[in-house]
Amino acid sequence: MEVHGATEHRPQRHSGPKRRVFTVEHANRALPLVKRIVADIVEQHKRVSALEDKSNPELRDQYAAEIDKLRELARELTSIGVELKDWRRGLVDFLSIRDGREIYLCWKHGEESIEFWHDLEAGFPGRIHIDEGVVA
């Protein structure tokens, strides 16, 4: 898992039945926990980035430990069913259904609630404000 230079990642297609589908209501209920984890991810990413900027071989073990912490936080999100898209900005997606097709409910660190969605391939630039058409 490469973190250096990570911005927005393309959606990953997951095989198997373990994909969790969220309604807006369920995503908003999960948001307090997601917010805490994402806040930790954003801070941890800053620590990792600061260590990356120092080309000091003596910091290699510390860097590896900080990367491991970052990966563990990402695994926590995955266990909830949330997909991390951007480490630095704290951008996550919740799989949902709109008009019978899969979409992502999109949330960014600092936002109060789930208010945007986008097509699976559109990513953050394609965010659209939620209306009544999002159901799961």
C-alpha positions as a Python dict, from the first residue, in 0.01 Angstrom:
ca = {
    (1, 'M'): (0, 0, 0),
    (2, 'E'): (175, 312, -122),
    (3, 'V'): (94, 627, 71),
    (4, 'H'): (343, 873, -73),
    (5, 'G'): (168, 1108, -308),
    (6, 'A'): (-168, 943, -244),
    (7, 'T'): (-458, 1159, -345),
    (8, 'E'): (-775, 1016, -485),
    (9, 'H'): (-776, 651, -583),
    (10, 'R'): (-1002, 495, -842),
    (11, 'P'): (-1278, 281, -697),
    (12, 'Q'): (-1175, -74, -633),
    (13, 'R'): (-1406, -347, -750),
    (14, 'H'): (-1453, -602, -475),
    (15, 'S'): (-1554, -957, -551),
    (16, 'G'): (-1761, -1162, -316),
    (17, 'P'): (-2070, -1098, -109),
    (18, 'K'): (-1912, -895, 173),
    (19, 'R'): (-1973, -550, 23),
    (20, 'R'): (-2192, -345, 252),
    (21, 'V'): (-2456, -124, 92),
    (22, 'F'): (-2554, 191, 283),
    (23, 'T'): (-2863, 405, 276),
    (24, 'V'): (-2805, 773, 348),
    (25, 'E'): (-2956, 715, 693),
    (26, 'H'): (-2725, 421, 768),
    (27, 'A'): (-2420, 608, 641),
    (28, 'N'): (-2505, 905, 864),
    (29, 'R'): (-2547, 670, 1162),
    (30, 'A'): (-2200, 525, 1096),
    (31, 'L'): (-2053, 873, 1052),
    (32, 'P'): (-1957, 947, 1416),
    (33, 'L'): (-1723, 645, 1418),
    (34, 'V'): (-1604, 714, 1063),
    (35, 'K'): (-1528, 1076, 1157),
    (36, 'R'): (-1305, 969, 1446),
    (37, 'I'): (-1117, 715, 1237),
    (38, 'V'): (-1076, 956, 944),
    (39, 'A'): (-952, 1234, 1174),
    (40, 'D'): (-688, 990, 1301),
    (41, 'I'): (-599, 893, 943),
    (42, 'V'): (-551, 1256, 838),
    (43, 'E'): (-324, 1322, 1139),
    (44, 'Q'): (-133, 998, 1090),
    (45, 'H'): (-85, 1078, 721),
    (46, 'K'): (73, 1411, 824),
    (47, 'R'): (319, 1223, 1049),
    (48, 'V'): (407, 980, 771),
    (49, 'S'): (448, 1262, 519),
    (50, 'A'): (676, 1453, 756),
    (51, 'L'): (897, 1145, 792),
    (52, 'E'): (898, 1089, 415),
    (53, 'D'): (1036, 1438, 368),
    (54, 'K'): (1337, 1355, 586),
    (55, 'S'): (1578, 1127, 405),
    (56, 'N'): (1736, 1008, 726),
    (57, 'P'): (1812, 634, 735),
    (58, 'E'): (1786, 638, 1113),
    (59, 'L'): (1415, 722, 1087),
    (60, 'R'): (1340, 416, 873),
    (61, 'D'): (1203, 208, 1165),
    (62, 'Q'): (989, 496, 1290),
    (63, 'Y'): (857, 551, 938),
    (64, 'A'): (766, 182, 905),
    (65, 'A'): (583, 192, 1241),
    (66, 'E'): (390, 503, 1140),
    (67, 'I'): (292, 343, 807),
    (68, 'D'): (168, 37, 997),
    (69, 'K'): (-52, 261, 1216),
    (70, 'L'): (-191, 429, 905),
    (71, 'R'): (-270, 93, 745),
    (72, 'E'): (-444, -27, 1062),
    (73, 'L'): (-667, 281, 1063),
    (74, 'A'): (-755, 214, 699),
    (75, 'R'): (-842, -147, 789),
    (76, 'E'): (-1081, -16, 1057),
    (77, 'L'): (-1271, 178, 790),
    (78, 'T'): (-1276, -124, 561),
    (79, 'S'): (-1419, -339, 841),
    (80, 'I'): (-1712, -96, 867),
    (81, 'G'): (-1767, -119, 493),
    (82, 'V'): (-1631, 226, 410),
    (83, 'E'): (-1378, 282, 131),
    (84, 'L'): (-1090, 524, 193),
    (85, 'K'): (-1021, 729, -119),
    (86, 'D'): (-781, 1001, -4),
    (87, 'W'): (-553, 979, 300),
    (88, 'R'): (-461, 1347, 305),
    (89, 'R'): (-808, 1499, 265),
    (90, 'G'): (-988, 1226, 458),
    (91, 'L'): (-1216, 1135, 171),
    (92, 'V'): (-1432, 822, 199),
    (93, 'D'): (-1709, 654, 3),
    (94, 'F'): (-2005, 444, 115),
    (95, 'L'): (-2148, 205, -145),
    (96, 'S'): (-2518, 276, -209),
    (97, 'I'): (-2789, 229, -471),
    (98, 'R'): (-2956, 496, -686),
    (99, 'D'): (-3215, 412, -950),
    (100, 'G'): (-3116, 45, -931),
    (101, 'R'): (-2742, 100, -988),
    (102, 'E'): (-2445, 117, -757),
    (103, 'I'): (-2316, 461, -661),
    (104, 'Y'): (-2101, 603, -383),
    (105, 'L'): (-2222, 828, -105),
    (106, 'C'): (-1926, 1062, -61),
    (107, 'W'): (-1802, 1225, 261),
    (108, 'K'): (-1495, 1439, 328),
    (109, 'H'): (-1329, 1512, 663),
    (110, 'G'): (-1486, 1826, 808),
    (111, 'E'): (-1830, 1780, 657),
    (112, 'E'): (-2115, 1743, 906),
    (113, 'S'): (-2314, 1473, 729),
    (114, 'I'): (-2345, 1272, 410),
    (115, 'E'): (-2463, 1526, 154),
    (116, 'F'): (-2310, 1413, -178),
    (117, 'W'): (-2298, 1114, -408),
    (118, 'H'): (-2120, 1024, -731),
    (119, 'D'): (-2108, 746, -989),
    (120, 'L'): (-1856, 471, -921),
    (121, 'E'): (-1616, 601, -1184),
    (122, 'A'): (-1674, 976, -1133),
    (123, 'G'): (-1479, 1026, -811),
    (124, 'F'): (-1473, 1340, -599),
    (125, 'P'): (-1490, 1585, -893),
    (126, 'G'): (-1821, 1427, -995),
    (127, 'R'): (-1996, 1482, -661),
    (128, 'I'): (-2365, 1570, -679),
    (129, 'H'): (-2583, 1690, -393),
    (130, 'I'): (-2808, 1414, -258),
    (131, 'D'): (-3175, 1417, -343),
    (132, 'E'): (-3456, 1172, -271),
    (133, 'G'): (-3334, 932, -542),
    (134, 'V'): (-3066, 771, -325),
    (135, 'V'): (-3196, 452, -170),
    (136, 'A'): (-3057, 115, -79),
}
